[in-house]
PDB file of C-alpha atoms in Angstrom:
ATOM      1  CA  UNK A1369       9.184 -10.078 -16.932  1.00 57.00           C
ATOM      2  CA  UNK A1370       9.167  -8.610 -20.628  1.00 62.00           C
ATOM      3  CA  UNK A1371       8.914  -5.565 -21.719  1.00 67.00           C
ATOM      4  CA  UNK A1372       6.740  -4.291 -24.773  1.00 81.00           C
ATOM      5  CA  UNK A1373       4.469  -2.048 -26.693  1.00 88.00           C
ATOM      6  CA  UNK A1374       2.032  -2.277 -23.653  1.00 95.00           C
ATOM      7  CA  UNK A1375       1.388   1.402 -23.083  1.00 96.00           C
ATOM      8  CA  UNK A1376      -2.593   1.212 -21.789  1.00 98.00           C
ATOM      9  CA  UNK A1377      -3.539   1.372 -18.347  1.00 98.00           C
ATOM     10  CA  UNK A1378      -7.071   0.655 -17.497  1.00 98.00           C
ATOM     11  CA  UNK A1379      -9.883   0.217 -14.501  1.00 98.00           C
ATOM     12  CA  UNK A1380     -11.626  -2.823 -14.270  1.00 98.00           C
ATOM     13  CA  UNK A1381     -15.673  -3.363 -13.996  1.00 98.00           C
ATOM     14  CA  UNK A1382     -15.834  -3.161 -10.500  1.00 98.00           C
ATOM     15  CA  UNK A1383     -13.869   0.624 -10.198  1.00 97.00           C
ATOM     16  CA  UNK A1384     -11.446  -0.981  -7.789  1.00 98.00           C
ATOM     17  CA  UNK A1385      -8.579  -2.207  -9.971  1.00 98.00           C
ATOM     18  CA  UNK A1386      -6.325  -0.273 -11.773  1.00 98.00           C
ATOM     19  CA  UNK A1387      -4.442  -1.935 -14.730  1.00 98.00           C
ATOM     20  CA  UNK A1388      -1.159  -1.097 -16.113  1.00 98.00           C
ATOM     21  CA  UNK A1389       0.640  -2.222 -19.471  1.00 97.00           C
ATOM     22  CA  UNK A1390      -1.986  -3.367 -21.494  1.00 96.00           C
ATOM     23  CA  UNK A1391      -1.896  -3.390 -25.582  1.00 96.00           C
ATOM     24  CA  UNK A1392      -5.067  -1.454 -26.836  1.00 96.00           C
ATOM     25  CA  UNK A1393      -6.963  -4.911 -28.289  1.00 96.00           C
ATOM     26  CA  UNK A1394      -6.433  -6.334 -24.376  1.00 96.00           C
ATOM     27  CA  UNK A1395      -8.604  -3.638 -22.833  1.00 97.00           C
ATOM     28  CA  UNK A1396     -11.883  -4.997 -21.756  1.00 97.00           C
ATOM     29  CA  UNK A1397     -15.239  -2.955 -22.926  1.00 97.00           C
ATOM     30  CA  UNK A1398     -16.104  -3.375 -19.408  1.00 98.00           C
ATOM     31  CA  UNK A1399     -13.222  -1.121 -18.334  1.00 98.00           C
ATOM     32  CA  UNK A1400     -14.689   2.087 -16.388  1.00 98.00           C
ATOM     33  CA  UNK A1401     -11.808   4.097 -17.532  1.00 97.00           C
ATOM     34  CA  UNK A1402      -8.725   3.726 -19.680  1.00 97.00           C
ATOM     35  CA  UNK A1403      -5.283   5.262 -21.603  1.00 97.00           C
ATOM     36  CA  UNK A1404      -2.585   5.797 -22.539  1.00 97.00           C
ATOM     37  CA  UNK A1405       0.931   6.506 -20.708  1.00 97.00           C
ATOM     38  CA  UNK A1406       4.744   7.307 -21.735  1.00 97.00           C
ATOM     39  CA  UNK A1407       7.747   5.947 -20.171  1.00 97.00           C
ATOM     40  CA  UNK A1408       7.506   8.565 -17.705  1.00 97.00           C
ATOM     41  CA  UNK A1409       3.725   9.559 -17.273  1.00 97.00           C
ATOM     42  CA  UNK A1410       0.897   8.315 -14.310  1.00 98.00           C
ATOM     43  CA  UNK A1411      -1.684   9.144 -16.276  1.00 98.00           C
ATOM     44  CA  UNK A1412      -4.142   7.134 -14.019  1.00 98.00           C
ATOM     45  CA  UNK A1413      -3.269   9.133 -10.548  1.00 98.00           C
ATOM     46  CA  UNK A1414      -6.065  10.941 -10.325  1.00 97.00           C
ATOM     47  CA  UNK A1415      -8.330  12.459  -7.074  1.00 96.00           C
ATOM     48  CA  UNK A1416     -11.031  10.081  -7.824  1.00 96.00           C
ATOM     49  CA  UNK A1417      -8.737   6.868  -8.398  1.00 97.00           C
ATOM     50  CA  UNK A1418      -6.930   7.684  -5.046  1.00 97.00           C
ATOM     51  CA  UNK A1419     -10.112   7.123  -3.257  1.00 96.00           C
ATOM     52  CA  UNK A1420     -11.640   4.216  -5.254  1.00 97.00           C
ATOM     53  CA  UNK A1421      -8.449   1.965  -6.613  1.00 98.00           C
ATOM     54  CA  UNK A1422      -7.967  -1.114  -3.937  1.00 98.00           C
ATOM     55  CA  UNK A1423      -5.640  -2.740  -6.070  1.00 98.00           C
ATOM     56  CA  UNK A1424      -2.885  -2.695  -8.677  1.00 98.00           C
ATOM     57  CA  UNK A1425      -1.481  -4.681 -11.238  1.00 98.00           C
ATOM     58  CA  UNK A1426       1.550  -4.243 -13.812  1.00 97.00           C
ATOM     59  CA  UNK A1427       1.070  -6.411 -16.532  1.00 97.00           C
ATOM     60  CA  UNK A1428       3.597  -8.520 -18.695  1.00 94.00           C
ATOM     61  CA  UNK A1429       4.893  -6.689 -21.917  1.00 92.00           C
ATOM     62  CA  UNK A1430       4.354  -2.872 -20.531  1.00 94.00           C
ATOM     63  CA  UNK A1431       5.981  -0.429 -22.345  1.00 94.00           C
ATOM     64  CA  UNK A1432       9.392  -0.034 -20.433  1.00 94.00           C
ATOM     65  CA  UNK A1433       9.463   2.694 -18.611  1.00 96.00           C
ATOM     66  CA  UNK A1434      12.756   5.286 -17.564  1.00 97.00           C
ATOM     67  CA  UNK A1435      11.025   6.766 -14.771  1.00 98.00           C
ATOM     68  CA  UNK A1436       9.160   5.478 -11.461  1.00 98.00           C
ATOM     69  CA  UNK A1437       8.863   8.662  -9.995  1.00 97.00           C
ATOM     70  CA  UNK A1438       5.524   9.325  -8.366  1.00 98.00           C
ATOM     71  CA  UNK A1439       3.835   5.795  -9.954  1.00 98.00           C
ATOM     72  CA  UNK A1440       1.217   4.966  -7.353  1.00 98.00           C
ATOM     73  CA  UNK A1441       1.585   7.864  -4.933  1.00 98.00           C
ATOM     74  CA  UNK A1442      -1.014   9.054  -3.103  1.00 97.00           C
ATOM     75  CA  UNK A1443      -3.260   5.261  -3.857  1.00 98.00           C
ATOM     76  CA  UNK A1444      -4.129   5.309   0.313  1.00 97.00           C
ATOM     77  CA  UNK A1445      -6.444   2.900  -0.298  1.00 98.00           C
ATOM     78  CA  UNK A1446      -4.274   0.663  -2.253  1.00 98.00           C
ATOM     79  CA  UNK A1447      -3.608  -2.920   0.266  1.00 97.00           C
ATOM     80  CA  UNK A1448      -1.572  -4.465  -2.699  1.00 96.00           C
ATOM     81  CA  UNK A1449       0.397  -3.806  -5.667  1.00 98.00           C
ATOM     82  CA  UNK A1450       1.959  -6.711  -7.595  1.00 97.00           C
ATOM     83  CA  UNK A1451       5.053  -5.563  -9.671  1.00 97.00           C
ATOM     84  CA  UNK A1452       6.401  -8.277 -10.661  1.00 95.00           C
ATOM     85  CA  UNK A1453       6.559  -8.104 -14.196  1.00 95.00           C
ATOM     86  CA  UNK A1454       7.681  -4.456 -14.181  1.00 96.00           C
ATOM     87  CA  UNK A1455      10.810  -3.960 -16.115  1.00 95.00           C
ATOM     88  CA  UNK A1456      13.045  -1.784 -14.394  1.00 95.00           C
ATOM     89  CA  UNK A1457      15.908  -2.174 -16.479  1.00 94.00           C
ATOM     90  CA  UNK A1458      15.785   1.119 -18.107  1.00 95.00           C
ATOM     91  CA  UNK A1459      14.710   3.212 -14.545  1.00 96.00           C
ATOM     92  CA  UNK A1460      16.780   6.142 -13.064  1.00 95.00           C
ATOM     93  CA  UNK A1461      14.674   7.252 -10.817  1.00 96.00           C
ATOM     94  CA  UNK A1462      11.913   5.860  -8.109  1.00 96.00           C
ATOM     95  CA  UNK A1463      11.634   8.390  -5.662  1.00 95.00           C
ATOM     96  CA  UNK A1464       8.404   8.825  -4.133  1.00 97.00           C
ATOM     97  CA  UNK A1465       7.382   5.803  -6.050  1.00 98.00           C
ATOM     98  CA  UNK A1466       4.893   4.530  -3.332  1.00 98.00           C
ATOM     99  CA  UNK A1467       4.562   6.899  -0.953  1.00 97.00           C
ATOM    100  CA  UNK A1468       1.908   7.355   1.393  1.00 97.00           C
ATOM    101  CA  UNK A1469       0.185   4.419   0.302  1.00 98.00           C
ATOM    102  CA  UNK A1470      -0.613   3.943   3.855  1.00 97.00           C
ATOM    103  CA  UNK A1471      -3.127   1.073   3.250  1.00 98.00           C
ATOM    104  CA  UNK A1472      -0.444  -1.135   1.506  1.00 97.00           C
ATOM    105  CA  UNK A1473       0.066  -4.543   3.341  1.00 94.00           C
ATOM    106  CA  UNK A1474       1.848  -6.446   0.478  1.00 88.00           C
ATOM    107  CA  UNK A1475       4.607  -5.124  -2.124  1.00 94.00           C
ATOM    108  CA  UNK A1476       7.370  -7.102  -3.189  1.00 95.00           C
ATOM    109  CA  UNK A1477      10.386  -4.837  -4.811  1.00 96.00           C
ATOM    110  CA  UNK A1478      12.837  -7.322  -4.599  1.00 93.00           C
ATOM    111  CA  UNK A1479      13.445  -8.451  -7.445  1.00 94.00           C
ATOM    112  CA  UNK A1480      14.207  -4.955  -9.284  1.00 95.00           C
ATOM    113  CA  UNK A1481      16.266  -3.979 -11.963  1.00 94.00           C
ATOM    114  CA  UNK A1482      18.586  -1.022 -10.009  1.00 92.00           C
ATOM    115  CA  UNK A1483      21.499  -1.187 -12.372  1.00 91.00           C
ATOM    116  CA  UNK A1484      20.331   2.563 -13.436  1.00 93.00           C
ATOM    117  CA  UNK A1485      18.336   3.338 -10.879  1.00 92.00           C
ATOM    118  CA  UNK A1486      19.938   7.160  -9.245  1.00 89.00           C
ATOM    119  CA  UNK A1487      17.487   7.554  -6.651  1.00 89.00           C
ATOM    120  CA  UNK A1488      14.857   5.844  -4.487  1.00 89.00           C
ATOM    121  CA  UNK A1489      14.254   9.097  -1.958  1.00 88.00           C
ATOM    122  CA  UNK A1490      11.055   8.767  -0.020  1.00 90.00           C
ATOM    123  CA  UNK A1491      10.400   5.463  -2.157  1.00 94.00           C
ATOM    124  CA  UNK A1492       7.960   3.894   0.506  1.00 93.00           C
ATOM    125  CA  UNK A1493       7.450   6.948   2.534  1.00 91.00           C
ATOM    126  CA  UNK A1494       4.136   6.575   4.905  1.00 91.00           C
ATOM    127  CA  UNK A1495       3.523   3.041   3.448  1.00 93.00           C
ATOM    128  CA  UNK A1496       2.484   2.475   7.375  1.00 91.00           C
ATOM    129  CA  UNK A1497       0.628  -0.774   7.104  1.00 94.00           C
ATOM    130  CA  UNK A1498       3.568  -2.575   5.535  1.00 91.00           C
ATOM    131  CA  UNK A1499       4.780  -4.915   8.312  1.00 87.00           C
ATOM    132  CA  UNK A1500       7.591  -7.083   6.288  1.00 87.00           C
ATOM    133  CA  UNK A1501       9.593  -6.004   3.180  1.00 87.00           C
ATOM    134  CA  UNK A1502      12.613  -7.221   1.333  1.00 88.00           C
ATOM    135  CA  UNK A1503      14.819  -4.479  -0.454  1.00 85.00           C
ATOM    136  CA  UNK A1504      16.101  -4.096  -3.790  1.00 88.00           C
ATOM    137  CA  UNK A1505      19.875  -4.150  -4.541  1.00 84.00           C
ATOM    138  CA  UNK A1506      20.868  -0.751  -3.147  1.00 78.00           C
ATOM    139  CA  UNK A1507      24.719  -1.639  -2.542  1.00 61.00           C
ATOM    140  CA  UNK A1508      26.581   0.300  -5.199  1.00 60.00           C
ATOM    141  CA  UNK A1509      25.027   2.041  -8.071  1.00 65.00           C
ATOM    142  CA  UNK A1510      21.586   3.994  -5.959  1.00 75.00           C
ATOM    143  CA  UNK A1511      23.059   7.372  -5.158  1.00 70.00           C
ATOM    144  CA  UNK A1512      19.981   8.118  -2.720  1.00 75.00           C
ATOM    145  CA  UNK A1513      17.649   5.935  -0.669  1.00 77.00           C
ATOM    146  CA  UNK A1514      17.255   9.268   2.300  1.00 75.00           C
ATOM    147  CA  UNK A1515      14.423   8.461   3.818  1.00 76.00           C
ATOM    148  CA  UNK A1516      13.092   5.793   1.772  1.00 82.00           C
ATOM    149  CA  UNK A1517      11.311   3.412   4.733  1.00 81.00           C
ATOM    150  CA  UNK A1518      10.143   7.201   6.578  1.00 79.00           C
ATOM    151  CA  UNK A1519       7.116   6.213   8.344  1.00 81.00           C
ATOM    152  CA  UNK A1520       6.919   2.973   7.790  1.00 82.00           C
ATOM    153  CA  UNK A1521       5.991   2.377  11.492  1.00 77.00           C
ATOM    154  CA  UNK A1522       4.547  -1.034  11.244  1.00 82.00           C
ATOM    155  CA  UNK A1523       8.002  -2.473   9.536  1.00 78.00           C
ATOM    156  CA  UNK A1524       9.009  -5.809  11.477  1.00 74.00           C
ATOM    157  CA  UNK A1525      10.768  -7.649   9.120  1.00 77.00           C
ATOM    158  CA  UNK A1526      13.821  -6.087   6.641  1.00 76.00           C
ATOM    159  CA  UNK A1527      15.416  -8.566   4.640  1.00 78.00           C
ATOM    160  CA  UNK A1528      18.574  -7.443   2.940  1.00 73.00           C
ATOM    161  CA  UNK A1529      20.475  -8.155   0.039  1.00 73.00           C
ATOM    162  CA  UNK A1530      24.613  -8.332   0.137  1.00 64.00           C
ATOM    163  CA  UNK A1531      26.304  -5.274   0.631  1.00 61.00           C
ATOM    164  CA  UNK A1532      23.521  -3.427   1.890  1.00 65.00           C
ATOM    165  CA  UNK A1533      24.683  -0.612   4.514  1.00 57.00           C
ATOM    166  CA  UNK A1534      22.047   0.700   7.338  1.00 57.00           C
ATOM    167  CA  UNK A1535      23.045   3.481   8.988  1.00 51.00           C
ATOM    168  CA  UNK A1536      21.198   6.088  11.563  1.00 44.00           C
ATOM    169  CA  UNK A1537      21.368   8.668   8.876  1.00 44.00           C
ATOM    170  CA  UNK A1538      22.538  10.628   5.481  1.00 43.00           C
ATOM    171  CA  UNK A1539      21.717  10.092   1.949  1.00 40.00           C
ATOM    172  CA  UNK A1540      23.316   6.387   1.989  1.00 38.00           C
ATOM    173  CA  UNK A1541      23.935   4.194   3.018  1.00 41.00           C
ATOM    174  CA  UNK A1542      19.882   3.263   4.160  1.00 53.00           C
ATOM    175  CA  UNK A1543      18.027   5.315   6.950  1.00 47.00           C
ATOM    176  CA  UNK A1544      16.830   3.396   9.685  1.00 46.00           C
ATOM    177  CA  UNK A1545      16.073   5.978  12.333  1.00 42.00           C
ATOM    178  CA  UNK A1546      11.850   5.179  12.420  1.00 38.00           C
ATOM    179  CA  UNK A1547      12.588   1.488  12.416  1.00 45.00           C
ATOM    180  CA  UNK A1548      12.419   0.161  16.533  1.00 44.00           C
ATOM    181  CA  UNK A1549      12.367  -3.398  17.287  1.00 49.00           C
ATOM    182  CA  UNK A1550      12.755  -4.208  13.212  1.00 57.00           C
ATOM    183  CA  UNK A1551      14.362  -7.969  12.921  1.00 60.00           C
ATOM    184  CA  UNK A1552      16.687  -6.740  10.283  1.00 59.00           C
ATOM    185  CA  UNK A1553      17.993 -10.284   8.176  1.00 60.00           C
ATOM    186  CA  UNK A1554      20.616 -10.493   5.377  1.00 60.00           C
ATOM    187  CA  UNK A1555      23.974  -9.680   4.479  1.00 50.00           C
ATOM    188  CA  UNK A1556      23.723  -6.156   5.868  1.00 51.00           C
ATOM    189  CA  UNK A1557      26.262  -4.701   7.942  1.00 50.00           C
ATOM    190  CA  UNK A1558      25.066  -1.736  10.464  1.00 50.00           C
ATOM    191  CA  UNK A1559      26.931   1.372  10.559  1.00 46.00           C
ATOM    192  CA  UNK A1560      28.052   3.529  13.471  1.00 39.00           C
ATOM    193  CA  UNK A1561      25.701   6.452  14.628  1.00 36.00           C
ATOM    194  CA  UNK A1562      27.901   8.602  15.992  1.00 32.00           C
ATOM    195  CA  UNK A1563      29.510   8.679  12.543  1.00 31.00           C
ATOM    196  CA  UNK A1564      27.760  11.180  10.775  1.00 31.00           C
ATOM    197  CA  UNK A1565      25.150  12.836  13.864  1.00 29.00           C
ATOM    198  CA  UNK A1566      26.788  16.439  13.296  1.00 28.00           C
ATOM    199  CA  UNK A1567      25.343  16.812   9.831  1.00 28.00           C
ATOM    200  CA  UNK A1568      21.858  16.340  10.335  1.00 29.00           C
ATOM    201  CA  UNK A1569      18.975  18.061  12.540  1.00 26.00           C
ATOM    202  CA  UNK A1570      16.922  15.695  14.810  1.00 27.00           C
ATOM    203  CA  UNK A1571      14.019  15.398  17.018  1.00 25.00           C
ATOM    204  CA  UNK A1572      14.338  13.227  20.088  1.00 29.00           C
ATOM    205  CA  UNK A1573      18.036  13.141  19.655  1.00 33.00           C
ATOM    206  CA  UNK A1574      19.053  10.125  21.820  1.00 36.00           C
ATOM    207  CA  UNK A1575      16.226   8.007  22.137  1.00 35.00           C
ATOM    208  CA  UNK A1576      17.250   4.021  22.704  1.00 32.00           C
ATOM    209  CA  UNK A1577      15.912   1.682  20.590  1.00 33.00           C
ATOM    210  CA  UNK A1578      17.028  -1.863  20.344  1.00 33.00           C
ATOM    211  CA  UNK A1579      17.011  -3.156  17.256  1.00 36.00           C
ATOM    212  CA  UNK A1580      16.746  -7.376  16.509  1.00 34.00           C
ATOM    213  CA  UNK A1581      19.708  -8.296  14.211  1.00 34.00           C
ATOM    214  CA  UNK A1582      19.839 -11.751  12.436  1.00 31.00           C
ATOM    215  CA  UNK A1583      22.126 -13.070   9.822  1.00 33.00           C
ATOM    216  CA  UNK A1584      25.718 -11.914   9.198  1.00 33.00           C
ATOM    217  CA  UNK A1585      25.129  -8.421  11.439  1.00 34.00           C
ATOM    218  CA  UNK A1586      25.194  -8.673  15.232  1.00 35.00           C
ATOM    219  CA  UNK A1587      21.893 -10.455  17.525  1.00 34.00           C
ATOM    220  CA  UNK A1588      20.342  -7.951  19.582  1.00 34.00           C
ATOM    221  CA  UNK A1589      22.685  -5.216  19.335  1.00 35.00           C
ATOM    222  CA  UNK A1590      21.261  -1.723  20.796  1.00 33.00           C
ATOM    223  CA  UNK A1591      22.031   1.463  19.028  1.00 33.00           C
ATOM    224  CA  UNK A1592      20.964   5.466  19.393  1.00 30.00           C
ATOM    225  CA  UNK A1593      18.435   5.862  16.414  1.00 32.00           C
ATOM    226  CA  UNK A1594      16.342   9.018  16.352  1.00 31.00           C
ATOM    227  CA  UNK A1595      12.633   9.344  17.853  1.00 29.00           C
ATOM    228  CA  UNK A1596      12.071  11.689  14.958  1.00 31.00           C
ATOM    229  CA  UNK A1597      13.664  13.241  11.903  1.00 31.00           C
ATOM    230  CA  UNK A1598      13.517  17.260  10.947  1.00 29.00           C
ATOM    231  CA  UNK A1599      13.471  17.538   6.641  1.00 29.00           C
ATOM    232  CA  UNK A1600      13.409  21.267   7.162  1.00 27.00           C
TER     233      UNK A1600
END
């Protein structure tokens, strides 16, 4: 991926796919709408777009951008977003970055730049068509991921990079309290529940859930998860 001068987003002929990163000569005079973004603006979220955009696309040499916040939240109709050529590198933040894109079936993250990356809270919140996903590096340097995968009820597949933590709850290591029978691969190791249970407010408090380990972490070890979790 490369980043650039790229700083026009644009919808193609059909109404349905929404561009990002293009240099003013690439947009196409068949474009339905188009503009012009900063390194922290979503310029293209929009009422109408949230109905009518199917599909993104971040293209090569887009202007590099500091903040993810908020960057396709809200696209429910959105079954795919390809970010692989978005530069990261620069990011601090990518809370809410996806959330409630609850038609999404297909995101890959894992290749991002979290070197500066502070936050990641409700990242993927209510993406509840996503079925498989493979995180980021979230070991060290991401100071939140609460609630990141919240709602993501159709999650079967985790994969994990090294020195990933998932715990029941608190601000990090990873939440995994929504995630029952998840087959959970990768150099993750999963932390105690009991440990930190007196700090946060729950719904369904005890529930069993057994959750499918692979790789270096247990095989079908069972743990007390919650059925629920209170924000408020």
């Amino acid at each position: 991926m490369a980043s650039g001068s790229g700083n026009y987003w644009y919808v193609d002929a059909t109404g349905h796919k929404l561009y990002i990163g293009a240099v003013a000569s690439a947009v196409p005079a068949s474009a339905t709408q188009s503009g012009t973004f900063t390194a922290t603006s979503t310029p293209w979220r929009t009422s109408a777009n949230y109905a009518a955009i199917t599909e993104i696309e971040v293209l090569d040499g887009q202007l590099k951008r500091t903040s993810c916040t908020n960057m396709f939240y809200l696209f429910a109709n959105v079954t795919s977003i390809d970010v692989s050529k978005l530069d990261t590198s620069a990011v601090t933040t990518m809370a809410y970055m996806f959330q409630n894109c609850s038609s999404l079936t297909s995101v890959d993250v894992s290749g991002f730049d979290t070197s500066k990356v502070t936050t990641m809270y409700l990242m993927l919140r209510g993406c509840s068509a996503l079925t498989s996903l493979s995180l980021p590096d979230i070991s060290s340097t991401v100071g939140s991921v609460r609630d990141m995968l919240y709602l993501c009820n159709s999650l079967t597949s985790l994969t994990c990079k090294s020195g990933t933590i998932l715990r029941a709850t608190g601000d990090m290591p990873l939440n995994v309290e929504l995630l029952p029978n998840t087959t959970i691969s990768g150099s993750a190791t999963l932390a105690s529940y009991a440990d930190t249970i007196a700090a946060e407010t729950y719904i369904g408090s005890g529930t069993t859930y057994t959750l499918k380990l692979v790789g270096t972490i247990s095989a079908n070890a069972t743990v007390y998860l919650t059925a629920g979790y209170n924000t408020g």
